[in-house]
Amino acid sequence: MGATKAEEFSVKDNRVARYARALAHPARVAILKLLISRQTCICGDIVDEMPLSQSTVSQHLKELKAAGLIKGDIEGAKVCYCIDEVEWNNAKNYMIDLFSAYKAADGKCC
């Protein structure tokens, strides 16, 4: 498999791609919605709410954390997850910038 050449693109473009990749699975979207509604959540509680195994939920949490959208604090043997407010706002602003950049072409294409 070839290299992605991510370094050829701007930091902002790479971050938008990272957020989009994290949002590209409905389970991750559902996990984010759960965290938004509850503010914080223990991994086991997330597993109880999802129609997925614990290991699958953990993999989705890992992807969301790698994208920076969530953070997790270890509390004894448990991990408590929540939205990372700073990165969440960055993601929101980057996505707004991307979608706002499009100006309608008066029905013309190509």
Short mmCIF file of N, CA, C and O in Angstrom, two decimals:
data_model
loop_
_atom_site.label_atom_id
_atom_site.label_comp_id
_atom_site.label_asym_id
_atom_site.label_seq_id
_atom_site.Cartn_x
_atom_site.Cartn_y
_atom_site.Cartn_z
N MET A 1 0.85 -1.18 0.00
CA MET A 1 0.00 0.00 0.00
C MET A 1 0.89 1.24 0.00
O MET A 1 1.88 1.30 0.71
N GLY A 2 0.55 2.22 -0.79
CA GLY A 2 1.34 3.43 -0.94
C GLY A 2 1.21 4.37 0.24
O GLY A 2 0.28 4.28 1.03
N ALA A 3 2.14 5.27 0.35
CA ALA A 3 2.11 6.28 1.39
C ALA A 3 1.01 7.30 1.11
O ALA A 3 0.67 7.56 -0.05
N THR A 4 0.46 7.87 2.15
CA THR A 4 -0.62 8.83 1.99
C THR A 4 -0.12 10.22 1.65
O THR A 4 -0.88 11.06 1.20
N LYS A 5 1.15 10.47 1.91
CA LYS A 5 1.75 11.79 1.69
C LYS A 5 1.01 12.88 2.47
O LYS A 5 0.84 14.00 2.00
N ALA A 6 0.54 12.55 3.66
CA ALA A 6 -0.18 13.51 4.49
C ALA A 6 0.63 14.77 4.74
O ALA A 6 0.07 15.86 4.86
N GLU A 7 1.95 14.63 4.77
CA GLU A 7 2.80 15.80 5.04
C GLU A 7 2.73 16.81 3.91
O GLU A 7 3.15 17.95 4.07
N GLU A 8 2.21 16.42 2.76
CA GLU A 8 2.08 17.33 1.62
C GLU A 8 0.89 18.30 1.78
O GLU A 8 0.77 19.25 1.03
N PHE A 9 0.04 18.04 2.76
CA PHE A 9 -1.15 18.85 2.97
C PHE A 9 -1.01 19.69 4.23
O PHE A 9 -0.17 19.42 5.09
N SER A 10 -1.85 20.72 4.35
CA SER A 10 -1.74 21.62 5.50
C SER A 10 -2.11 20.89 6.80
O SER A 10 -2.79 19.86 6.79
N VAL A 11 -1.65 21.45 7.90
CA VAL A 11 -1.99 20.92 9.21
C VAL A 11 -3.50 20.90 9.37
O VAL A 11 -4.08 19.93 9.86
N LYS A 12 -4.15 21.96 8.94
CA LYS A 12 -5.61 22.06 9.06
C LYS A 12 -6.30 20.97 8.25
O LYS A 12 -7.22 20.31 8.74
N ASP A 13 -5.85 20.73 7.02
CA ASP A 13 -6.45 19.68 6.20
C ASP A 13 -6.26 18.31 6.83
O ASP A 13 -7.16 17.47 6.80
N ASN A 14 -5.10 18.07 7.41
CA ASN A 14 -4.85 16.80 8.08
C ASN A 14 -5.74 16.63 9.30
O ASN A 14 -6.22 15.53 9.58
N ARG A 15 -5.97 17.70 10.02
CA ARG A 15 -6.84 17.62 11.20
C ARG A 15 -8.29 17.38 10.80
O ARG A 15 -8.97 16.57 11.42
N VAL A 16 -8.75 18.04 9.75
CA VAL A 16 -10.12 17.80 9.26
C VAL A 16 -10.26 16.33 8.86
O VAL A 16 -11.25 15.68 9.19
N ALA A 17 -9.25 15.79 8.17
CA ALA A 17 -9.29 14.39 7.76
C ALA A 17 -9.31 13.46 8.98
O ALA A 17 -10.02 12.45 8.99
N ARG A 18 -8.54 13.80 10.00
CA ARG A 18 -8.51 12.99 11.23
C ARG A 18 -9.87 12.99 11.91
O ARG A 18 -10.36 11.95 12.34
N TYR A 19 -10.50 14.16 12.00
CA TYR A 19 -11.83 14.23 12.60
C TYR A 19 -12.85 13.45 11.77
O TYR A 19 -13.67 12.70 12.31
N ALA A 20 -12.79 13.63 10.45
CA ALA A 20 -13.73 12.94 9.57
C ALA A 20 -13.57 11.43 9.67
O ALA A 20 -14.56 10.69 9.70
N ARG A 21 -12.34 10.96 9.76
CA ARG A 21 -12.09 9.52 9.90
C ARG A 21 -12.69 9.01 11.21
O ARG A 21 -13.29 7.93 11.26
N ALA A 22 -12.56 9.79 12.28
CA ALA A 22 -13.11 9.39 13.57
C ALA A 22 -14.63 9.36 13.55
O ALA A 22 -15.25 8.54 14.22
N LEU A 23 -15.23 10.24 12.76
CA LEU A 23 -16.69 10.31 12.68
C LEU A 23 -17.27 9.37 11.64
O LEU A 23 -18.49 9.31 11.48
N ALA A 24 -16.44 8.61 10.96
CA ALA A 24 -16.86 7.80 9.82
C ALA A 24 -17.51 6.47 10.19
O ALA A 24 -17.72 5.64 9.32
N HIS A 25 -17.83 6.26 11.44
CA HIS A 25 -18.50 5.02 11.84
C HIS A 25 -19.68 5.38 12.75
O HIS A 25 -19.53 6.17 13.67
N PRO A 26 -20.86 4.80 12.49
CA PRO A 26 -22.03 5.15 13.29
C PRO A 26 -21.88 4.83 14.78
O PRO A 26 -22.46 5.53 15.62
N ALA A 27 -21.10 3.83 15.12
CA ALA A 27 -20.88 3.52 16.54
C ALA A 27 -20.14 4.66 17.23
O ALA A 27 -20.46 5.02 18.36
N ARG A 28 -19.18 5.24 16.54
CA ARG A 28 -18.43 6.35 17.14
C ARG A 28 -19.31 7.59 17.28
O ARG A 28 -19.21 8.32 18.27
N VAL A 29 -20.17 7.81 16.32
CA VAL A 29 -21.12 8.92 16.43
C VAL A 29 -22.04 8.69 17.62
O VAL A 29 -22.30 9.60 18.42
N ALA A 30 -22.52 7.46 17.79
CA ALA A 30 -23.40 7.13 18.92
C ALA A 30 -22.67 7.31 20.25
O ALA A 30 -23.25 7.81 21.22
N ILE A 31 -21.41 6.91 20.31
CA ILE A 31 -20.63 7.09 21.53
C ILE A 31 -20.47 8.58 21.85
O ILE A 31 -20.65 9.00 23.00
N LEU A 32 -20.19 9.38 20.84
CA LEU A 32 -20.07 10.83 21.07
C LEU A 32 -21.38 11.41 21.57
O LEU A 32 -21.39 12.22 22.51
N LYS A 33 -22.49 11.00 20.98
CA LYS A 33 -23.80 11.50 21.43
C LYS A 33 -24.06 11.10 22.87
O LYS A 33 -24.60 11.89 23.66
N LEU A 34 -23.67 9.89 23.24
CA LEU A 34 -23.84 9.44 24.62
C LEU A 34 -22.99 10.29 25.57
O LEU A 34 -23.48 10.74 26.61
N LEU A 35 -21.74 10.54 25.20
CA LEU A 35 -20.88 11.36 26.05
C LEU A 35 -21.38 12.79 26.15
O LEU A 35 -21.27 13.42 27.20
N ILE A 36 -21.93 13.31 25.07
CA ILE A 36 -22.50 14.66 25.10
C ILE A 36 -23.68 14.72 26.08
O ILE A 36 -23.81 15.66 26.86
N SER A 37 -24.52 13.71 26.05
CA SER A 37 -25.72 13.72 26.90
C SER A 37 -25.40 13.48 28.37
O SER A 37 -26.12 13.95 29.25
N ARG A 38 -24.31 12.77 28.65
CA ARG A 38 -23.98 12.42 30.04
C ARG A 38 -22.82 13.20 30.62
O ARG A 38 -22.52 13.06 31.80
N GLN A 39 -22.11 13.96 29.82
CA GLN A 39 -20.92 14.70 30.24
C GLN A 39 -19.72 13.79 30.44
O GLN A 39 -18.67 14.05 29.91
N THR A 40 -19.82 12.76 31.28
CA THR A 40 -18.74 11.80 31.47
C THR A 40 -19.34 10.40 31.51
O THR A 40 -20.52 10.23 31.83
N CYS A 41 -18.53 9.40 31.22
CA CYS A 41 -19.04 8.05 31.19
C CYS A 41 -17.91 7.05 31.38
O CYS A 41 -16.86 7.17 30.74
N ILE A 42 -18.13 6.06 32.22
CA ILE A 42 -17.18 4.96 32.41
C ILE A 42 -17.32 4.03 31.21
O ILE A 42 -18.42 3.81 30.70
N CYS A 43 -16.22 3.46 30.77
CA CYS A 43 -16.22 2.58 29.60
C CYS A 43 -17.29 1.49 29.72
O CYS A 43 -18.01 1.22 28.77
N GLY A 44 -17.42 0.88 30.89
CA GLY A 44 -18.42 -0.18 31.08
C GLY A 44 -19.83 0.31 30.86
O GLY A 44 -20.68 -0.43 30.34
N ASP A 45 -20.11 1.56 31.24
CA ASP A 45 -21.44 2.13 31.02
C ASP A 45 -21.71 2.34 29.53
O ASP A 45 -22.83 2.18 29.07
N ILE A 46 -20.66 2.71 28.80
CA ILE A 46 -20.80 2.88 27.35
C ILE A 46 -21.10 1.53 26.72
O ILE A 46 -22.00 1.43 25.87
N VAL A 47 -20.39 0.50 27.15
CA VAL A 47 -20.63 -0.85 26.64
C VAL A 47 -22.08 -1.27 26.88
O VAL A 47 -22.72 -1.85 26.01
N ASP A 48 -22.61 -0.95 28.07
CA ASP A 48 -24.00 -1.30 28.40
C ASP A 48 -25.00 -0.64 27.46
O ASP A 48 -26.08 -1.17 27.24
N GLU A 49 -24.66 0.51 26.92
CA GLU A 49 -25.57 1.26 26.05
C GLU A 49 -25.44 0.90 24.57
O GLU A 49 -26.31 1.24 23.78
N MET A 50 -24.36 0.24 24.21
CA MET A 50 -24.10 -0.06 22.80
C MET A 50 -24.39 -1.52 22.49
O MET A 50 -24.18 -2.38 23.34
N PRO A 51 -24.84 -1.80 21.26
CA PRO A 51 -25.07 -3.20 20.86
C PRO A 51 -23.77 -3.84 20.35
O PRO A 51 -23.75 -4.54 19.34
N LEU A 52 -22.68 -3.58 21.08
CA LEU A 52 -21.36 -4.03 20.66
C LEU A 52 -20.63 -4.66 21.84
O LEU A 52 -20.93 -4.35 23.00
N SER A 53 -19.63 -5.48 21.54
CA SER A 53 -18.83 -6.09 22.60
C SER A 53 -17.92 -5.04 23.24
O SER A 53 -17.68 -3.97 22.67
N GLN A 54 -17.41 -5.38 24.42
CA GLN A 54 -16.53 -4.47 25.13
C GLN A 54 -15.29 -4.16 24.31
O GLN A 54 -14.86 -3.01 24.24
N SER A 55 -14.73 -5.18 23.66
CA SER A 55 -13.51 -4.94 22.89
C SER A 55 -13.76 -4.03 21.68
O SER A 55 -12.92 -3.19 21.34
N THR A 56 -14.93 -4.15 21.07
CA THR A 56 -15.27 -3.30 19.93
C THR A 56 -15.47 -1.86 20.39
O THR A 56 -14.98 -0.92 19.75
N VAL A 57 -16.17 -1.67 21.49
CA VAL A 57 -16.36 -0.32 22.04
C VAL A 57 -15.00 0.28 22.39
O VAL A 57 -14.75 1.45 22.09
N SER A 58 -14.11 -0.50 22.96
CA SER A 58 -12.78 0.00 23.31
C SER A 58 -12.02 0.45 22.07
O SER A 58 -11.32 1.48 22.11
N GLN A 59 -12.15 -0.29 20.97
CA GLN A 59 -11.48 0.11 19.74
C GLN A 59 -12.04 1.43 19.21
O GLN A 59 -11.30 2.30 18.75
N HIS A 60 -13.36 1.61 19.30
CA HIS A 60 -13.98 2.86 18.86
C HIS A 60 -13.55 4.02 19.76
O HIS A 60 -13.26 5.12 19.27
N LEU A 61 -13.47 3.78 21.06
CA LEU A 61 -13.00 4.81 21.98
C LEU A 61 -11.55 5.19 21.67
O LEU A 61 -11.18 6.36 21.72
N LYS A 62 -10.75 4.21 21.32
CA LYS A 62 -9.35 4.45 20.96
C LYS A 62 -9.26 5.36 19.74
O LYS A 62 -8.44 6.28 19.71
N GLU A 63 -10.11 5.13 18.73
CA GLU A 63 -10.12 5.97 17.53
C GLU A 63 -10.54 7.40 17.86
O GLU A 63 -9.95 8.36 17.37
N LEU A 64 -11.57 7.54 18.67
CA LEU A 64 -12.04 8.88 19.05
C LEU A 64 -10.98 9.62 19.86
O LEU A 64 -10.78 10.83 19.69
N LYS A 65 -10.29 8.89 20.72
CA LYS A 65 -9.25 9.50 21.53
C LYS A 65 -8.06 9.89 20.66
O LYS A 65 -7.48 10.96 20.84
N ALA A 66 -7.70 9.05 19.71
CA ALA A 66 -6.59 9.35 18.81
C ALA A 66 -6.87 10.60 17.99
O ALA A 66 -5.96 11.37 17.68
N ALA A 67 -8.14 10.82 17.65
CA ALA A 67 -8.52 12.02 16.90
C ALA A 67 -8.58 13.25 17.80
O ALA A 67 -8.67 14.37 17.31
N GLY A 68 -8.52 13.03 19.12
CA GLY A 68 -8.54 14.14 20.05
C GLY A 68 -9.92 14.58 20.48
O GLY A 68 -10.06 15.51 21.26
N LEU A 69 -10.96 13.91 19.96
CA LEU A 69 -12.32 14.35 20.26
C LEU A 69 -12.75 14.02 21.68
O LEU A 69 -13.63 14.69 22.24
N ILE A 70 -12.16 12.99 22.27
CA ILE A 70 -12.47 12.62 23.66
C ILE A 70 -11.18 12.47 24.43
O ILE A 70 -10.10 12.35 23.87
N LYS A 71 -11.33 12.47 25.74
CA LYS A 71 -10.19 12.18 26.61
C LYS A 71 -10.67 11.21 27.67
O LYS A 71 -11.87 11.09 27.93
N GLY A 72 -9.74 10.49 28.25
CA GLY A 72 -10.08 9.51 29.26
C GLY A 72 -9.17 9.62 30.45
O GLY A 72 -7.96 9.76 30.31
N ASP A 73 -9.77 9.56 31.63
CA ASP A 73 -9.02 9.60 32.88
C ASP A 73 -9.17 8.26 33.58
O ASP A 73 -10.28 7.74 33.70
N ILE A 74 -8.05 7.72 34.04
CA ILE A 74 -8.08 6.44 34.74
C ILE A 74 -8.50 6.68 36.17
O ILE A 74 -7.93 7.52 36.88
N GLU A 75 -9.55 5.95 36.59
CA GLU A 75 -10.03 6.01 37.97
C GLU A 75 -9.98 4.59 38.52
O GLU A 75 -10.93 3.82 38.35
N GLY A 76 -8.88 4.24 39.15
CA GLY A 76 -8.70 2.88 39.63
C GLY A 76 -8.58 1.95 38.43
O GLY A 76 -7.72 2.13 37.58
N ALA A 77 -9.46 0.95 38.37
CA ALA A 77 -9.43 -0.01 37.26
C ALA A 77 -10.33 0.43 36.11
O ALA A 77 -10.47 -0.29 35.12
N LYS A 78 -10.94 1.59 36.23
CA LYS A 78 -11.89 2.06 35.22
C LYS A 78 -11.34 3.28 34.50
O LYS A 78 -10.51 4.01 35.03
N VAL A 79 -11.84 3.49 33.28
CA VAL A 79 -11.49 4.69 32.52
C VAL A 79 -12.77 5.48 32.31
O VAL A 79 -13.77 4.96 31.82
N CYS A 80 -12.73 6.75 32.71
CA CYS A 80 -13.86 7.65 32.56
C CYS A 80 -13.60 8.55 31.35
O CYS A 80 -12.57 9.22 31.29
N TYR A 81 -14.51 8.53 30.37
CA TYR A 81 -14.35 9.30 29.14
C TYR A 81 -15.25 10.52 29.14
O TYR A 81 -16.33 10.52 29.72
N CYS A 82 -14.78 11.56 28.44
CA CYS A 82 -15.59 12.76 28.24
C CYS A 82 -15.12 13.45 26.96
O CYS A 82 -14.07 13.13 26.42
N ILE A 83 -15.91 14.39 26.50
CA ILE A 83 -15.55 15.19 25.33
C ILE A 83 -14.37 16.08 25.70
O ILE A 83 -14.35 16.68 26.77
N ASP A 84 -13.38 16.17 24.83
CA ASP A 84 -12.29 17.12 25.01
C ASP A 84 -12.76 18.45 24.43
O ASP A 84 -12.83 18.62 23.22
N GLU A 85 -13.13 19.37 25.30
CA GLU A 85 -13.78 20.62 24.88
C GLU A 85 -12.94 21.44 23.91
O GLU A 85 -13.47 21.99 22.94
N VAL A 86 -11.65 21.53 24.15
CA VAL A 86 -10.80 22.35 23.28
C VAL A 86 -10.75 21.75 21.88
O VAL A 86 -10.97 22.43 20.88
N GLU A 87 -10.47 20.45 21.81
CA GLU A 87 -10.38 19.80 20.50
C GLU A 87 -11.74 19.74 19.81
O GLU A 87 -11.84 19.86 18.59
N TRP A 88 -12.80 19.56 20.58
CA TRP A 88 -14.16 19.54 20.04
C TRP A 88 -14.46 20.87 19.34
O TRP A 88 -14.98 20.90 18.24
N ASN A 89 -14.11 21.98 20.00
CA ASN A 89 -14.34 23.29 19.39
C ASN A 89 -13.47 23.50 18.16
O ASN A 89 -13.92 24.10 17.18
N ASN A 90 -12.23 23.00 18.20
CA ASN A 90 -11.38 23.07 17.01
C ASN A 90 -12.02 22.30 15.85
O ASN A 90 -12.09 22.80 14.72
N ALA A 91 -12.48 21.10 16.14
CA ALA A 91 -13.11 20.27 15.11
C ALA A 91 -14.34 20.96 14.54
O ALA A 91 -14.53 21.01 13.32
N LYS A 92 -15.16 21.52 15.41
CA LYS A 92 -16.37 22.22 14.96
C LYS A 92 -16.01 23.39 14.05
O LYS A 92 -16.59 23.55 12.96
N ASN A 93 -15.04 24.17 14.45
CA ASN A 93 -14.65 25.33 13.65
C ASN A 93 -14.03 24.93 12.32
O ASN A 93 -14.31 25.54 11.28
N TYR A 94 -13.21 23.90 12.32
CA TYR A 94 -12.61 23.42 11.06
C TYR A 94 -13.67 22.91 10.11
O TYR A 94 -13.62 23.16 8.90
N MET A 95 -14.65 22.18 10.64
CA MET A 95 -15.73 21.65 9.78
C MET A 95 -16.61 22.80 9.26
O MET A 95 -17.00 22.79 8.09
N ILE A 96 -16.90 23.76 10.10
CA ILE A 96 -17.68 24.92 9.66
C ILE A 96 -16.93 25.65 8.55
O ILE A 96 -17.52 26.02 7.53
N ASP A 97 -15.63 25.85 8.73
CA ASP A 97 -14.82 26.51 7.69
C ASP A 97 -14.89 25.75 6.38
O ASP A 97 -15.04 26.35 5.31
N LEU A 98 -14.76 24.43 6.45
CA LEU A 98 -14.80 23.61 5.24
C LEU A 98 -16.14 23.75 4.53
O LEU A 98 -16.19 24.04 3.33
N PHE A 99 -17.23 23.55 5.24
CA PHE A 99 -18.55 23.59 4.62
C PHE A 99 -18.96 25.01 4.23
O PHE A 99 -19.70 25.19 3.26
N SER A 100 -18.49 26.00 4.94
CA SER A 100 -18.82 27.39 4.61
C SER A 100 -18.06 27.88 3.39
O SER A 100 -18.47 28.88 2.76
N ALA A 101 -16.97 27.24 3.04
CA ALA A 101 -16.15 27.67 1.91
C ALA A 101 -16.87 27.49 0.57
O ALA A 101 -16.56 28.17 -0.41
N TYR A 102 -17.85 26.60 0.54
CA TYR A 102 -18.56 26.35 -0.72
C TYR A 102 -19.58 27.45 -0.99
O TYR A 102 -20.38 27.80 -0.13
N LYS A 103 -19.52 27.98 -2.17
CA LYS A 103 -20.50 28.98 -2.62
C LYS A 103 -21.25 28.36 -3.80
O LYS A 103 -20.63 27.84 -4.74
N ALA A 104 -22.55 28.43 -3.78
CA ALA A 104 -23.36 27.84 -4.83
C ALA A 104 -22.94 28.37 -6.20
O ALA A 104 -22.64 29.54 -6.36
N ALA A 105 -22.92 27.49 -7.17
CA ALA A 105 -22.44 27.82 -8.52
C ALA A 105 -23.60 28.11 -9.48
O ALA A 105 -23.49 27.83 -10.67
N ASP A 106 -24.69 28.61 -8.99
CA ASP A 106 -25.86 28.91 -9.82
C ASP A 106 -26.30 27.73 -10.67
O ASP A 106 -26.66 27.87 -11.83
N GLY A 107 -26.22 26.53 -10.09
CA GLY A 107 -26.67 25.35 -10.80
C GLY A 107 -25.72 24.85 -11.87
O GLY A 107 -26.02 23.89 -12.56
N LYS A 108 -24.57 25.47 -12.02
CA LYS A 108 -23.61 25.06 -13.03
C LYS A 108 -22.58 24.13 -12.42
O LYS A 108 -22.08 24.36 -11.34
N CYS A 109 -22.28 23.10 -13.15
CA CYS A 109 -21.22 22.16 -12.75
C CYS A 109 -20.52 21.69 -14.00
O CYS A 109 -21.16 21.32 -14.98
N CYS A 110 -19.23 21.71 -13.97
CA CYS A 110 -18.39 21.27 -15.10
C CYS A 110 -18.63 22.14 -16.29
O CYS A 110 -19.19 21.98 -17.26
#
